[in-house]
Short mmCIF file of C-alpha atoms in Angstrom, two decimals:
data_model
loop_
_atom_site.label_atom_id
_atom_site.label_comp_id
_atom_site.label_asym_id
_atom_site.label_seq_id
_atom_site.Cartn_x
_atom_site.Cartn_y
_atom_site.Cartn_z
CA UNK A 1 -11.52 -9.44 -8.75
CA UNK A 2 -14.49 -10.02 -11.22
CA UNK A 3 -17.00 -10.40 -8.30
CA UNK A 4 -15.39 -7.57 -6.51
CA UNK A 5 -15.77 -5.00 -9.30
CA UNK A 6 -19.45 -6.48 -9.93
CA UNK A 7 -20.43 -6.11 -6.29
CA UNK A 8 -18.85 -2.53 -6.03
CA UNK A 9 -20.92 -1.37 -9.14
CA UNK A 10 -23.92 -3.28 -8.48
CA UNK A 11 -24.30 -2.24 -4.79
CA UNK A 12 -23.33 1.51 -5.74
CA UNK A 13 -26.40 1.35 -8.07
CA UNK A 14 -28.54 -0.10 -5.68
CA UNK A 15 -27.79 1.98 -2.60
CA UNK A 16 -27.75 5.01 -5.10
CA UNK A 17 -31.29 4.54 -5.80
CA UNK A 18 -32.13 3.70 -2.08
CA UNK A 19 -30.62 7.06 -1.03
CA UNK A 20 -31.70 8.91 -3.83
CA UNK A 21 -28.17 9.38 -5.03
CA UNK A 22 -28.50 8.19 -8.72
CA UNK A 23 -27.21 11.43 -10.02
CA UNK A 24 -24.08 11.22 -7.65
CA UNK A 25 -23.45 7.70 -8.64
CA UNK A 26 -23.52 8.83 -12.38
CA UNK A 27 -21.48 11.58 -11.78
CA UNK A 28 -18.91 9.51 -9.94
CA UNK A 29 -18.28 7.37 -13.12
CA UNK A 30 -17.00 10.70 -14.73
CA UNK A 31 -15.11 12.02 -11.99
CA UNK A 32 -13.40 8.37 -11.11
CA UNK A 33 -12.10 7.96 -14.74
CA UNK A 34 -10.80 11.30 -14.93
CA UNK A 35 -9.15 11.21 -11.21
CA UNK A 36 -7.29 7.74 -12.51
CA UNK A 37 -5.92 9.22 -15.48
CA UNK A 38 -4.56 12.48 -13.61
CA UNK A 39 -3.13 10.17 -10.93
CA UNK A 40 -1.28 8.16 -13.67
CA UNK A 41 -0.04 11.13 -15.63
CA UNK A 42 1.25 12.58 -12.24
CA UNK A 43 3.32 9.75 -11.88
CA UNK A 44 4.96 9.61 -15.06
CA UNK A 45 7.64 12.35 -13.88
CA UNK A 46 8.39 10.95 -10.47
CA UNK A 47 8.24 7.36 -12.02
CA UNK A 48 10.97 8.37 -14.56
CA UNK A 49 12.96 10.21 -11.91
CA UNK A 50 13.31 7.29 -9.34
CA UNK A 51 13.86 4.46 -12.18
CA UNK A 52 16.79 6.57 -13.14
CA UNK A 53 18.22 6.74 -9.65
CA UNK A 54 17.38 3.09 -9.37
CA UNK A 55 19.12 2.03 -12.41
CA UNK A 56 22.28 3.82 -10.95
CA UNK A 57 22.14 2.21 -7.59
CA UNK A 58 21.81 -1.18 -9.31
CA UNK A 59 24.82 -0.60 -11.53
CA UNK A 60 26.83 0.61 -8.44
CA UNK A 61 26.11 -2.75 -6.70
CA UNK A 62 24.20 -0.99 -4.02
CA UNK A 63 21.04 -3.21 -4.42
CA UNK A 64 22.79 -6.47 -4.55
CA UNK A 65 24.70 -5.48 -1.42
CA UNK A 66 21.28 -4.63 0.14
CA UNK A 67 19.84 -8.04 -0.94
CA UNK A 68 22.91 -9.97 0.74
CA UNK A 69 22.54 -8.07 4.08
CA UNK A 70 18.67 -8.68 4.54
CA UNK A 71 19.34 -12.25 3.34
CA UNK A 72 18.43 -14.31 6.46
CA UNK A 73 15.15 -12.61 6.80
CA UNK A 74 14.29 -12.72 3.16
CA UNK A 75 15.02 -16.19 2.82
CA UNK A 76 12.29 -17.12 4.79
CA UNK A 77 9.78 -14.51 3.70
CA UNK A 78 10.35 -14.85 0.03
CA UNK A 79 11.30 -18.51 -0.17
CA UNK A 80 10.28 -18.75 -3.83
CA UNK A 81 12.97 -15.93 -4.91
CA UNK A 82 16.55 -16.54 -5.47
CA UNK A 83 18.02 -14.72 -2.34
CA UNK A 84 20.51 -12.72 -4.27
CA UNK A 85 18.01 -11.53 -6.93
CA UNK A 86 17.79 -7.83 -7.27
CA UNK A 87 14.22 -7.67 -6.57
CA UNK A 88 15.06 -8.76 -2.92
CA UNK A 89 17.32 -5.55 -2.59
CA UNK A 90 14.39 -3.68 -3.95
CA UNK A 91 11.92 -4.87 -1.67
CA UNK A 92 14.03 -3.65 1.11
CA UNK A 93 14.31 -0.03 -0.41
CA UNK A 94 10.47 -0.26 -1.07
CA UNK A 95 9.64 -1.01 2.59
CA UNK A 96 12.48 1.54 3.85
CA UNK A 97 11.00 4.24 1.33
CA UNK A 98 7.22 3.40 2.52
CA UNK A 99 8.30 3.48 6.50
CA UNK A 100 10.17 6.88 6.19
CA UNK A 101 6.78 8.27 4.70
CA UNK A 102 8.38 8.72 1.23
CA UNK A 103 5.44 8.03 -0.67
CA UNK A 104 6.95 9.32 -3.90
CA UNK A 105 10.02 6.96 -3.99
CA UNK A 106 8.12 4.01 -2.65
CA UNK A 107 5.47 3.65 -5.55
CA UNK A 108 8.10 3.72 -8.20
CA UNK A 109 10.30 1.28 -6.28
CA UNK A 110 7.55 -1.14 -5.69
CA UNK A 111 6.30 -1.11 -9.10
CA UNK A 112 10.04 -2.10 -10.31
CA UNK A 113 10.05 -4.80 -7.62
CA UNK A 114 6.77 -6.12 -9.47
CA UNK A 115 8.65 -6.11 -12.81
CA UNK A 116 11.57 -8.04 -11.60
CA UNK A 117 9.21 -10.49 -9.62
CA UNK A 118 7.07 -10.98 -12.90
CA UNK A 119 10.24 -12.11 -14.89
CA UNK A 120 10.50 -15.02 -12.50
CA UNK A 121 6.88 -15.74 -11.96
CA UNK A 122 6.39 -19.48 -12.76
CA UNK A 123 2.76 -18.80 -13.04
CA UNK A 124 1.25 -17.75 -16.46
CA UNK A 125 2.02 -13.99 -16.90
CA UNK A 126 -1.59 -13.10 -15.48
CA UNK A 127 -1.50 -14.91 -12.30
CA UNK A 128 0.08 -13.34 -8.98
CA UNK A 129 3.40 -15.53 -8.01
CA UNK A 130 3.47 -15.98 -3.95
CA UNK A 131 6.26 -13.72 -4.05
CA UNK A 132 4.02 -10.96 -5.31
CA UNK A 133 1.32 -11.64 -2.65
CA UNK A 134 3.85 -11.15 -0.31
CA UNK A 135 5.55 -8.27 -1.28
CA UNK A 136 1.78 -6.56 -1.48
CA UNK A 137 1.07 -8.04 1.78
CA UNK A 138 3.97 -5.81 3.02
CA UNK A 139 2.79 -3.14 1.14
CA UNK A 140 -0.71 -2.76 1.94
CA UNK A 141 -0.09 -3.09 5.45
CA UNK A 142 1.92 -0.06 5.17
CA UNK A 143 4.57 -0.24 7.70
CA UNK A 144 5.49 3.45 8.84
CA UNK A 145 7.64 5.26 11.26
CA UNK A 146 6.47 8.74 10.58
CA UNK A 147 3.22 9.35 10.00
CA UNK A 148 3.96 12.76 7.99
CA UNK A 149 0.48 13.57 6.52
CA UNK A 150 -1.46 12.59 9.95
CA UNK A 151 1.13 14.72 12.00
CA UNK A 152 0.61 17.43 9.39
CA UNK A 153 -3.28 17.66 9.93
CA UNK A 154 -2.96 17.73 13.52
CA UNK A 155 -0.60 20.56 13.48
CA UNK A 156 -3.15 22.25 11.33
CA UNK A 157 -5.97 21.78 13.70
CA UNK A 158 -3.77 23.38 16.80
CA UNK A 159 -2.42 20.25 18.25
CA UNK A 160 -0.14 21.07 20.99
CA UNK A 161 1.62 17.69 21.16
CA UNK A 162 1.30 15.75 17.62
CA UNK A 163 3.92 13.49 18.10
CA UNK A 164 2.14 11.93 20.60
CA UNK A 165 0.48 9.55 18.08
CA UNK A 166 3.86 8.15 16.80
CA UNK A 167 4.17 5.65 19.42
CA UNK A 168 0.68 4.10 19.21
CA UNK A 169 1.26 4.31 15.41
CA UNK A 170 4.31 2.68 15.40
CA UNK A 171 2.88 -0.04 17.68
CA UNK A 172 0.01 -0.49 15.48
CA UNK A 173 1.72 -0.32 12.20
CA UNK A 174 4.21 -3.14 13.40
CA UNK A 175 1.36 -5.58 14.51
CA UNK A 176 -0.34 -5.12 11.30
CA UNK A 177 2.85 -5.53 9.17
CA UNK A 178 3.94 -8.78 10.79
CA UNK A 179 0.31 -9.98 11.02
CA UNK A 180 0.36 -9.33 7.06
CA UNK A 181 3.68 -11.38 6.56
CA UNK A 182 2.59 -14.41 8.67
CA UNK A 183 -1.16 -14.38 6.99
CA UNK A 184 0.28 -14.37 3.59
CA UNK A 185 2.82 -17.17 4.58
CA UNK A 186 -0.20 -19.23 5.86
CA UNK A 187 -2.11 -18.71 2.67
CA UNK A 188 0.87 -19.55 0.45
CA UNK A 189 0.52 -22.89 1.80
CA UNK A 190 -2.85 -23.28 2.16
CA UNK A 191 -3.74 -21.91 -1.30
CA UNK A 192 -1.23 -24.43 -2.97
CA UNK A 193 -2.92 -27.53 -1.59
CA UNK A 194 -6.14 -26.30 -2.29
CA UNK A 195 -6.19 -25.22 -5.96
CA UNK A 196 -3.86 -27.35 -8.37
CA UNK A 197 -1.67 -24.12 -9.12
CA UNK A 198 0.76 -24.00 -11.95
CA UNK A 199 3.32 -23.12 -9.22
CA UNK A 200 3.36 -27.13 -8.77
CA UNK A 201 5.90 -27.09 -11.67
CA UNK A 202 8.59 -26.10 -9.29
CA UNK A 203 7.78 -27.97 -6.41
CA UNK A 204 8.99 -26.56 -3.21
CA UNK A 205 9.96 -28.96 -0.50
CA UNK A 206 9.70 -26.37 2.37
CA UNK Q 1 12.46 16.79 15.51
CA UNK Q 2 11.05 13.72 13.83
CA UNK Q 3 9.91 15.49 10.76
CA UNK Q 4 13.51 16.75 10.24
CA UNK Q 5 14.40 12.96 9.60
CA UNK Q 6 11.77 12.55 6.86
CA UNK Q 7 12.98 16.13 5.34
CA UNK Q 8 16.56 14.93 5.12
CA UNK Q 9 16.16 11.51 4.18
CA UNK Q 10 15.15 11.97 0.58
CA UNK Q 11 18.33 14.32 -0.42
CA UNK Q 12 20.59 11.96 1.60
CA UNK Q 13 19.52 8.87 -0.40
CA UNK Q 14 19.91 10.70 -3.60
CA UNK Q 15 23.21 11.89 -2.75
CA UNK Q 16 24.39 8.59 -1.34
CA UNK Q 17 23.30 6.89 -4.39
CA UNK Q 18 24.82 9.17 -6.84
CA UNK Q 19 28.16 9.33 -5.12
CA UNK Q 20 28.68 5.72 -4.86
CA UNK Q 21 27.70 5.43 -8.52
CA UNK Q 22 30.58 8.11 -9.31
CA UNK Q 23 33.00 6.35 -6.98
CA UNK Q 24 32.32 2.69 -8.90
CA UNK Q 25 32.88 4.63 -11.97
CA UNK Q 26 29.44 3.94 -13.11
CA UNK Q 27 28.44 6.46 -16.15
CA UNK Q 28 25.55 7.88 -13.95
CA UNK Q 29 24.16 10.40 -16.34
CA UNK Q 30 23.84 7.63 -19.14
CA UNK Q 31 22.36 5.03 -16.80
CA UNK Q 32 19.92 7.65 -15.26
CA UNK Q 33 18.39 8.56 -18.58
CA UNK Q 34 18.22 4.62 -19.69
CA UNK Q 35 16.28 3.85 -16.31
CA UNK Q 36 14.05 6.79 -16.74
CA UNK Q 37 12.72 5.66 -20.21
CA UNK Q 38 10.64 3.25 -18.56
CA UNK Q 39 8.68 5.77 -16.53
CA UNK Q 40 6.15 6.91 -19.23
CA UNK Q 41 5.32 3.26 -19.98
CA UNK Q 42 4.74 1.92 -16.53
CA UNK Q 43 2.42 5.11 -15.54
CA UNK Q 44 0.53 4.37 -18.74
CA UNK Q 45 0.25 0.70 -18.41
CA UNK Q 46 -1.74 1.39 -15.22
CA UNK Q 47 -4.15 3.58 -16.37
CA UNK Q 48 -6.95 0.77 -17.15
CA UNK Q 49 -6.73 -0.93 -13.73
CA UNK Q 50 -6.70 2.74 -12.02
CA UNK Q 51 -10.06 3.41 -14.05
CA UNK Q 52 -11.87 0.14 -13.13
CA UNK Q 53 -11.15 0.30 -9.45
CA UNK Q 54 -11.43 4.21 -9.04
CA UNK Q 55 -14.43 4.35 -10.83
CA UNK Q 56 -15.95 1.53 -8.67
CA UNK Q 57 -14.88 3.27 -5.47
CA UNK Q 58 -16.03 6.36 -6.36
CA UNK Q 59 -19.56 5.23 -7.50
CA UNK Q 60 -19.64 3.31 -4.08
CA UNK Q 61 -18.96 6.65 -1.99
CA UNK Q 62 -21.12 8.61 -4.12
CA UNK Q 63 -23.87 6.09 -3.31
CA UNK Q 64 -24.10 6.46 0.33
CA UNK Q 65 -23.45 2.75 0.85
CA UNK Q 66 -20.43 3.69 3.32
CA UNK Q 67 -23.06 5.93 5.47
CA UNK Q 68 -25.53 3.03 5.40
CA UNK Q 69 -22.93 0.52 6.53
CA UNK Q 70 -21.66 2.76 9.32
CA UNK Q 71 -25.16 3.42 10.57
CA UNK Q 72 -25.92 -0.45 10.69
CA UNK Q 73 -22.41 -1.07 12.65
CA UNK Q 74 -22.82 1.61 15.12
CA UNK Q 75 -24.81 -0.03 17.69
CA UNK Q 76 -22.06 -2.91 17.70
CA UNK Q 77 -18.96 -1.04 17.50
CA UNK Q 78 -19.84 1.63 20.22
CA UNK Q 79 -19.72 -1.50 22.52
CA UNK Q 80 -15.99 -1.54 22.07
CA UNK Q 81 -15.56 2.03 23.53
CA UNK Q 82 -15.17 2.81 19.59
CA UNK Q 83 -16.33 6.66 19.33
CA UNK Q 84 -19.10 7.03 16.72
CA UNK Q 85 -16.98 9.51 14.53
CA UNK Q 86 -14.38 6.99 13.79
CA UNK Q 87 -16.56 4.24 12.17
CA UNK Q 88 -16.68 5.95 8.82
CA UNK Q 89 -12.71 5.94 8.77
CA UNK Q 90 -12.41 2.30 9.55
CA UNK Q 91 -14.73 1.39 6.50
CA UNK Q 92 -13.05 3.88 3.90
CA UNK Q 93 -9.24 3.07 5.09
CA UNK Q 94 -8.85 0.12 2.85
CA UNK Q 95 -11.05 1.67 -0.18
CA UNK Q 96 -9.90 5.23 -0.77
CA UNK Q 97 -6.67 7.00 0.43
CA UNK Q 98 -7.97 10.63 -0.68
CA UNK Q 99 -11.61 9.97 0.92
CA UNK Q 100 -10.02 8.81 4.30
CA UNK Q 101 -7.66 11.75 4.44
CA UNK Q 102 -10.73 14.15 3.90
CA UNK Q 103 -12.47 12.20 6.48
CA UNK Q 104 -9.83 12.32 9.05
CA UNK Q 105 -9.35 16.35 8.25
CA UNK Q 106 -13.04 16.73 8.93
CA UNK Q 107 -13.00 14.95 12.03
CA UNK Q 108 -9.93 16.67 13.22
CA UNK Q 109 -11.65 19.95 12.53
CA UNK Q 110 -14.90 19.02 14.18
CA UNK Q 111 -13.55 17.59 17.44
CA UNK Q 112 -10.28 19.13 17.56
CA UNK Q 113 -6.92 17.67 18.22
CA UNK Q 114 -7.40 16.47 21.55
CA UNK Q 115 -10.40 14.30 21.37
CA UNK Q 116 -9.88 10.71 21.48
CA UNK Q 117 -11.86 10.11 18.18
CA UNK Q 118 -9.53 12.20 16.71
CA UNK Q 119 -6.27 10.50 18.26
CA UNK Q 120 -7.64 7.04 17.33
CA UNK Q 121 -8.29 7.96 13.54
CA UNK Q 122 -5.02 9.41 13.20
CA UNK Q 123 -3.28 6.08 14.63
CA UNK Q 124 -5.68 4.36 11.93
CA UNK Q 125 -4.79 6.51 9.18
CA UNK Q 126 -0.97 6.63 9.80
CA UNK Q 127 -0.37 3.12 10.34
CA UNK Q 128 -2.12 1.60 7.12
CA UNK Q 129 -2.26 1.83 3.40
CA UNK Q 130 -5.18 1.93 0.93
CA UNK Q 131 -5.18 -1.77 -0.17
CA UNK Q 132 -7.42 -1.37 -3.15
CA UNK Q 133 -5.47 1.29 -4.51
CA UNK Q 134 -1.97 -0.53 -4.02
CA UNK Q 135 -3.24 -3.78 -5.51
CA UNK Q 136 -4.64 -2.25 -8.72
CA UNK Q 137 -1.52 0.08 -9.24
CA UNK Q 138 0.87 -2.77 -8.39
CA UNK Q 139 -0.60 -5.50 -10.14
CA UNK Q 140 -1.67 -3.20 -12.96
CA UNK Q 141 1.60 -2.07 -13.60
CA UNK Q 142 2.73 -5.52 -14.76
CA UNK Q 143 -0.77 -6.90 -16.19
CA UNK Q 144 -1.54 -9.33 -13.58
CA UNK Q 145 -5.49 -10.31 -13.47
CA UNK Q 146 -5.68 -12.88 -11.11
CA UNK Q 147 -4.55 -11.62 -7.51
CA UNK Q 148 -5.16 -15.07 -5.83
CA UNK Q 149 -5.28 -14.55 -2.10
CA UNK Q 150 -3.51 -10.89 -2.36
CA UNK Q 151 -6.42 -8.80 -1.67
CA UNK Q 152 -7.95 -10.87 1.23
CA UNK Q 153 -4.76 -10.86 3.04
CA UNK Q 154 -4.55 -7.20 2.72
CA UNK Q 155 -7.81 -6.87 4.03
CA UNK Q 156 -7.25 -9.37 6.96
CA UNK Q 157 -4.30 -7.33 7.77
CA UNK Q 158 -6.10 -3.82 7.82
CA UNK Q 159 -8.72 -5.37 10.01
CA UNK Q 160 -6.29 -6.49 12.46
CA UNK Q 161 -4.63 -3.06 12.07
CA UNK Q 162 -7.98 -1.61 13.31
CA UNK Q 163 -8.59 -3.92 16.27
CA UNK Q 164 -4.77 -3.08 17.25
CA UNK Q 165 -5.53 0.48 16.77
CA UNK Q 166 -8.70 0.26 19.06
CA UNK Q 167 -6.62 -1.53 21.85
CA UNK Q 168 -3.56 0.33 21.67
CA UNK Q 169 -5.46 3.85 21.81
CA UNK Q 170 -7.67 2.82 24.50
CA UNK Q 171 -4.61 1.80 26.48
CA UNK Q 172 -2.89 4.99 25.99
CA UNK Q 173 -5.40 7.67 25.66
CA UNK Q 174 -8.18 6.69 27.84
#
């Protein structure tokens, strides 16, 4: 992340000078900082709402039930998380919320998953665990059944058949989703052998 | 029709959770407020991470670097039946959600809903997430600073998604 941060900013300045856009680059610092805080603040209310709802779901045993239901799949995907941990149930909820295009619900639930995974993180608390990388691989691949925003744009420009993109989108999103999981699995093995990571403490014999 | 599903899913899930809670004698009001307490701290915790990533990407966008990359890649990509107009979206997709949506709206307006480039962009935008944003928010919320291979996996999956979008779209729409 250190290099990426450095490259982003240094390249921006260099390209800004080349393209004669230095003023825009400077303005972007202020705009970007401003937008970041606005995004965070706008999250507070909806975060609180979904964390409240999720707490009820947990106390009612719904999350645990869901975790048990998907255990056959998650046992393989999240081999470093106890299969009946609440995080697993919440992973299922988060992926479903994303799939249905419920972004407002997906982010709070996803952040809750991260918090639960952090509690069982065997690395130091500043280093991502394999389970976190796997969960984020699933998330960044963005599995979606209904691309609602895209359809809305197509409707706005007068598309007669905006739903025709659902089928190809579904195929592509599935391919990306499955590849993300497989790639994360491969990295999980490779990264462990390459670096002497603190996760060696809990030796896995899979 | 399919939009109806996404419209009703949310209220349905909320009612379902509350009902099961009541049936199981969970004190739903107390538990709700107890859970909701964390909303503020989570949102505030992600600010430093968001500032780092969003400022970086805003500067990158403003510098015109993406246009330069797009111009550089155009001769190569047009060989694979990829329309010139869809190239900026492929580069922006992993970096910025709002920029991607803005570009997509622009393309849809300029070329109309029936253009191949519009459909290809629609599939690319609809099938993926903004990798950089997701990573910074999710890791930021719990203070993770070393991402290990997460970014690499996200970007590889994005790349596979774009390749798949090009193949599937040229098969269905061309």
